[in-house]
Coordinates of C-alpha atoms in Angstrom, one line a residue:
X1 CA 20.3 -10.9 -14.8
X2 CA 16.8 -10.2 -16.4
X3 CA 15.3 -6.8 -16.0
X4 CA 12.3 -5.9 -14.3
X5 CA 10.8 -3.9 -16.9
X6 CA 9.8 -7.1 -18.8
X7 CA 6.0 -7.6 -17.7
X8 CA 4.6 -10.9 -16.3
X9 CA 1.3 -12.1 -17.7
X10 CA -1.5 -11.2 -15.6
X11 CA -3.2 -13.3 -13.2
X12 CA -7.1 -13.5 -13.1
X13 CA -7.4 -14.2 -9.5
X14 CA -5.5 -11.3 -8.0
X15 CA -7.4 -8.6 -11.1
X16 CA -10.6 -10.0 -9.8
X17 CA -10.0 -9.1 -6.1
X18 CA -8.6 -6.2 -6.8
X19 CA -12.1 -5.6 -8.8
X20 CA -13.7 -6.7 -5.8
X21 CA -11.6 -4.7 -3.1
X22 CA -11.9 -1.4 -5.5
X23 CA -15.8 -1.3 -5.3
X24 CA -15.9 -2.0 -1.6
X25 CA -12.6 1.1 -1.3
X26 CA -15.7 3.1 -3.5
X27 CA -18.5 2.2 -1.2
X28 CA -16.4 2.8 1.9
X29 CA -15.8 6.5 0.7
X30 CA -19.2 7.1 -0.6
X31 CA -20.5 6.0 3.0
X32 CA -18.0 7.6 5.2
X33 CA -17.3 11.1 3.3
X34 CA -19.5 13.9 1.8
X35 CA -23.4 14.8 2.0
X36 CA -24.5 11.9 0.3
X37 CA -23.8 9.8 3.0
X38 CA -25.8 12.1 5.5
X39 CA -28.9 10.9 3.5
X40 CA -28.4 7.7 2.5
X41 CA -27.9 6.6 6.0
X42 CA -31.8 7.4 6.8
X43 CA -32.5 5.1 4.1
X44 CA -29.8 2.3 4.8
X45 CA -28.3 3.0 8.3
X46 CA -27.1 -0.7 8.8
X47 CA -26.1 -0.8 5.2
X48 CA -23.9 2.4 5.1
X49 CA -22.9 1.7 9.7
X50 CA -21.0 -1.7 7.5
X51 CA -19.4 0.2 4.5
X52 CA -18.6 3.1 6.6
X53 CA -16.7 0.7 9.4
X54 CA -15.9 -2.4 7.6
X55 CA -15.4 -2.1 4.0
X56 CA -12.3 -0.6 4.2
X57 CA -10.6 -4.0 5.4
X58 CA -10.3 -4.1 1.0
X59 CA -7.3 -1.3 2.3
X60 CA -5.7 -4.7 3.7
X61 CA -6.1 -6.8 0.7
X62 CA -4.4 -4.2 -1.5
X63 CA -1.1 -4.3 0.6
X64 CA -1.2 -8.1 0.4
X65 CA -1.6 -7.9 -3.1
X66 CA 0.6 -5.0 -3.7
X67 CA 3.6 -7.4 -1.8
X68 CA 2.4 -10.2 -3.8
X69 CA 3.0 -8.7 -7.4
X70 CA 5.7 -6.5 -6.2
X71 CA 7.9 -9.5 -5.3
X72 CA 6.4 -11.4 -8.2
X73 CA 8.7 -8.3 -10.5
X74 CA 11.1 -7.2 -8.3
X75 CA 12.5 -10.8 -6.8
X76 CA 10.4 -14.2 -8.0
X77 CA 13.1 -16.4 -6.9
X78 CA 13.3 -14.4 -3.8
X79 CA 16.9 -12.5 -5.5
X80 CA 16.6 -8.7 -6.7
X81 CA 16.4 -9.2 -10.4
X82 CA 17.3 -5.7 -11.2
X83 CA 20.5 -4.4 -11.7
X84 CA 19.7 -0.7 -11.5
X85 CA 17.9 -0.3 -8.4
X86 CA 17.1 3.0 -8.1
X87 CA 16.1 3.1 -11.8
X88 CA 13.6 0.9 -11.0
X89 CA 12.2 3.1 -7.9
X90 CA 11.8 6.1 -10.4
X91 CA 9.9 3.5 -12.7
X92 CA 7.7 2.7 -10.3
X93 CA 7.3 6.9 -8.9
X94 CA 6.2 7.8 -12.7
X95 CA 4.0 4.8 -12.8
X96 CA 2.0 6.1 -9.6
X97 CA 2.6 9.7 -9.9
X98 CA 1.4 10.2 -13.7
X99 CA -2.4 8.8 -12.6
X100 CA -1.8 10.2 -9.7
X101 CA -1.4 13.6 -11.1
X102 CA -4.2 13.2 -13.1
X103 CA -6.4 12.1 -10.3
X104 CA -5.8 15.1 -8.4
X105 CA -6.0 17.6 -11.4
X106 CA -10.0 15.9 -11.2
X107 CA -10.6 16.4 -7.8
X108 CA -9.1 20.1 -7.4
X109 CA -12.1 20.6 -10.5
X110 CA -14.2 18.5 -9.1
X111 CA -14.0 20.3 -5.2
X112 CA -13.8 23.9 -6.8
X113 CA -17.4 23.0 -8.8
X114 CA -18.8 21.4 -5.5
X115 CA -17.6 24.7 -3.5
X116 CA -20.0 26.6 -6.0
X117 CA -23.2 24.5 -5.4
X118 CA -22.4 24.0 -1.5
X119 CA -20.7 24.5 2.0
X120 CA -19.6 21.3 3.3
X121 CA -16.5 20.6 5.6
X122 CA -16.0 17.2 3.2
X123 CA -15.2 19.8 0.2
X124 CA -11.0 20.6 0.4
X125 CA -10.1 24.5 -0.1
X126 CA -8.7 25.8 -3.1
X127 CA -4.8 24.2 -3.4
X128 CA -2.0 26.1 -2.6
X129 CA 1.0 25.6 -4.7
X130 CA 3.4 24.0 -1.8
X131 CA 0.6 21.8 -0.9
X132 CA 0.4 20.7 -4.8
X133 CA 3.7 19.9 -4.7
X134 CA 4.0 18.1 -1.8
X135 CA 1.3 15.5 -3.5
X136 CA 3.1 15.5 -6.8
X137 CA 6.3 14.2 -4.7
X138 CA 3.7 12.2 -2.5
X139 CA 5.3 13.6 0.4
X140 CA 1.7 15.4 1.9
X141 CA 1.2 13.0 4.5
X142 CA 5.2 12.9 5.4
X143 CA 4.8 16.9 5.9
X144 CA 1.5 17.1 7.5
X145 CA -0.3 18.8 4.5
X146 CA -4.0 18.6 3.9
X147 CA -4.9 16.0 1.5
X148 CA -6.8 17.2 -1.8
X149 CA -8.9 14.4 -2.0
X150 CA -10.0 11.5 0.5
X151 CA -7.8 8.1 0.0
X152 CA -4.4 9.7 -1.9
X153 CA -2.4 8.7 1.6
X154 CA -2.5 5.0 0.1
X155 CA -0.2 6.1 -3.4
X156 CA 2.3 7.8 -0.9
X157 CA 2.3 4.6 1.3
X158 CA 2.5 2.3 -2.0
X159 CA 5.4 4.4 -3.0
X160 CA 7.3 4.0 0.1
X161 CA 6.3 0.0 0.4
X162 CA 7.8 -0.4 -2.7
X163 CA 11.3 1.2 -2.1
X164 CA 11.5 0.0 1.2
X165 CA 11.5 -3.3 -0.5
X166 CA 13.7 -2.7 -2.9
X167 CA 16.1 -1.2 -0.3
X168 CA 16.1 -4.7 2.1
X169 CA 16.4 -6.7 -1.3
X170 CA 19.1 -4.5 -2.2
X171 CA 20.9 -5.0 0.8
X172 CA 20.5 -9.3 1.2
X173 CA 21.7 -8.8 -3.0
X174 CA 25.4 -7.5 -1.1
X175 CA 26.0 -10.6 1.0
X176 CA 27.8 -13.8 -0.3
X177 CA 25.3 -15.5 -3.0
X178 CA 24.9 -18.5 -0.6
X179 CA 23.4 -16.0 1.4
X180 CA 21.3 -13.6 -0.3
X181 CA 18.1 -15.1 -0.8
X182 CA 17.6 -16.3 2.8
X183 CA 19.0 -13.6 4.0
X184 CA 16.6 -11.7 2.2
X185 CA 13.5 -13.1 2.9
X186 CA 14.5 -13.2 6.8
X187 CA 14.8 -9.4 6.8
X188 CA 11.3 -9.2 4.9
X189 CA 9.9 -11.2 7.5
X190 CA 11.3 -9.5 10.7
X191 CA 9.7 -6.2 9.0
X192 CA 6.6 -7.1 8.6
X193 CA 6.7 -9.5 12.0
X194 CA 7.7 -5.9 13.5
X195 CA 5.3 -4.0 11.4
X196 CA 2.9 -6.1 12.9
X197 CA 3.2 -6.3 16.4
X198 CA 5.0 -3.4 16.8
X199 CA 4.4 -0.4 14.6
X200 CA 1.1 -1.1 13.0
X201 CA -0.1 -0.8 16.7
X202 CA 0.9 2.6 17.4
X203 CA -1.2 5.8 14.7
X204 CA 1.6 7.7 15.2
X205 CA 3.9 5.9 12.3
X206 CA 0.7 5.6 10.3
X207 CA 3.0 8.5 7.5
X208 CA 5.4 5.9 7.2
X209 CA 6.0 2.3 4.9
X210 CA 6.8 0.4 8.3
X211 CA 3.0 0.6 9.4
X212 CA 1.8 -0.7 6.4
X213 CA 4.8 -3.0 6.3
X214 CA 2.8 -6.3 7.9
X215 CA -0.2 -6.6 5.0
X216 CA 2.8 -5.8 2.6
X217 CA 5.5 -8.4 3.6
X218 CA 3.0 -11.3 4.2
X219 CA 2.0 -10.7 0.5
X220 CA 5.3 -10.8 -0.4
X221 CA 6.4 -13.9 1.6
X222 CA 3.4 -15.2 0.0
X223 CA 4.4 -15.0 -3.1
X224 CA 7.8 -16.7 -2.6
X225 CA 6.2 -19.5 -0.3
X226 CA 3.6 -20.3 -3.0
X227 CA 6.3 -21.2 -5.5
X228 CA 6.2 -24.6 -6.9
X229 CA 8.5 -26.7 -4.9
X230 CA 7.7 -25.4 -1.2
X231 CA 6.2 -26.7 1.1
X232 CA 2.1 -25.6 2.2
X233 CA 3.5 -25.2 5.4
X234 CA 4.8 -22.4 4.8
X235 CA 1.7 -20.6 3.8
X236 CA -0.2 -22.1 6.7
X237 CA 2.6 -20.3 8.9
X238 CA 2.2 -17.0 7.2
X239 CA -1.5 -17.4 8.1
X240 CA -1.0 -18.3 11.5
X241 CA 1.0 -15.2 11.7
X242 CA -1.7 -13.1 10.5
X243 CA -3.9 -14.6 12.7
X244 CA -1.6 -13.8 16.3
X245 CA -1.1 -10.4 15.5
X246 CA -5.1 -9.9 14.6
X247 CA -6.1 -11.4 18.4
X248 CA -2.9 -9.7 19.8
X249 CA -4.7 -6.4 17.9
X250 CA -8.2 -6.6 16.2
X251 CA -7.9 -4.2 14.0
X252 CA -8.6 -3.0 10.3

């Protein structure tokens, strides 16, 4: 059984959306947070009314994406490759938290320089160590801590998509091998069918994986039902999926 730690070649379609979804994640927080957008609205109110509202829908395309590639390492042929599980969940914690760390190290010198030029309620307060911690083990939203800097909830989340995952994967992987890959991608689909009409509906999970889990499992289920081999039905299902659960709930 090959190892996940063996990376695939990239694929130019999914770097150039997430190029794409980036910016408009950048735009969204540069209309929606901090003085600058107080002003730039008098000279682009319809402009920054769309980023501020709308562009972060690219928030929606990351989880698909994120599902996508995770199941393109993690399970291609829809069967964990990996026989280490948990291994590969602290892989994938150092992968996020290292950047992560640095990130944050940034904005704490970033926010204490802005606290010296100005008084805005967009600038965080000086960390305290607890709350630092709490990041570093992206467990601040889990605990109700103030976040350091706008957008570090989505790490966290990416964290917990990821090992919830690997946990269902790991599961199917301990039923009779007829079993396991349809048994797998079954339980990936009643998550996300449940993220979606269930939990994604109500805020109050919105600290937890399951939320999140809809975007995340059609991405994965994408992957797998765009192998060569299976039918475009398939596909046109998961869309028609997406679609139900968009007029049961418009939302972004």
């Amino acid at each position: 059984m090959s190892s996940i730690s063996s990376q695939p070649a990239r694929l130019a379609g999914i770097d150039a959306l997430k190029a794409i979804g980036s910016q408009l994640i950048v735009l969204h927080h540069l209309a929606f947070y901090g003085p600058m957008s107080d002003a730039a609205h008098s000279l682009a109110p319809a402009l920054i009314d769309w980023l501020a509202d709308y562009a972060r829908i690219a928030v929606q395309l990351f989880l698909v994406i994120g599902g996508f590639l995770a199941a393109r390492s993690l399970a291609p042929d829809g069967l964990l490759r990996t026989p280490r599980p948990l291994a590969a969940l602290l892989r994938r914690y150092r992968k996020l938290a290292v950047p992560f760390a640095a990130a944050i190290g940034l904005a704490i010198a970033a926010a204490a320089l802005a606290r010296q030029g100005m008084d805005h309620p967009s600038i965080p307060a000086p960390p305290q160590w607890g709350q630092l911690l709490a990041h570093l083990l992206l467990l601040h939203d889990v605990l109700d801590i103030d976040a350091l800097s706008a957008g570090v909830w989505y790490v966290a989340i990416d964290f917990q998509l990821f090992g919830l995952l690997l946990l269902t994967l790991w599961l199917a992987r301990r039923l009779p091998a007829d079993w396991q890959v349809r048994v797998g991608a079954a339980l990936v689909a009643a998550l996300a069918l449940a993220s979606l009409f269930w939990f994604n509906r109500d805020a109050d999970w919105d600290m937890w994986a399951i939320y999140f889990f809809g975007a995340y499992g059609l991405g994965v289920l994408g992957y797998w039902a765009s192998n060569p081999g299976r039918s475009g039905w398939w596909l046109a299902a998961l869309a028609a999926v997406g679609i139900a659960a968009l007029m049961v709930d418009l939302r972004s």
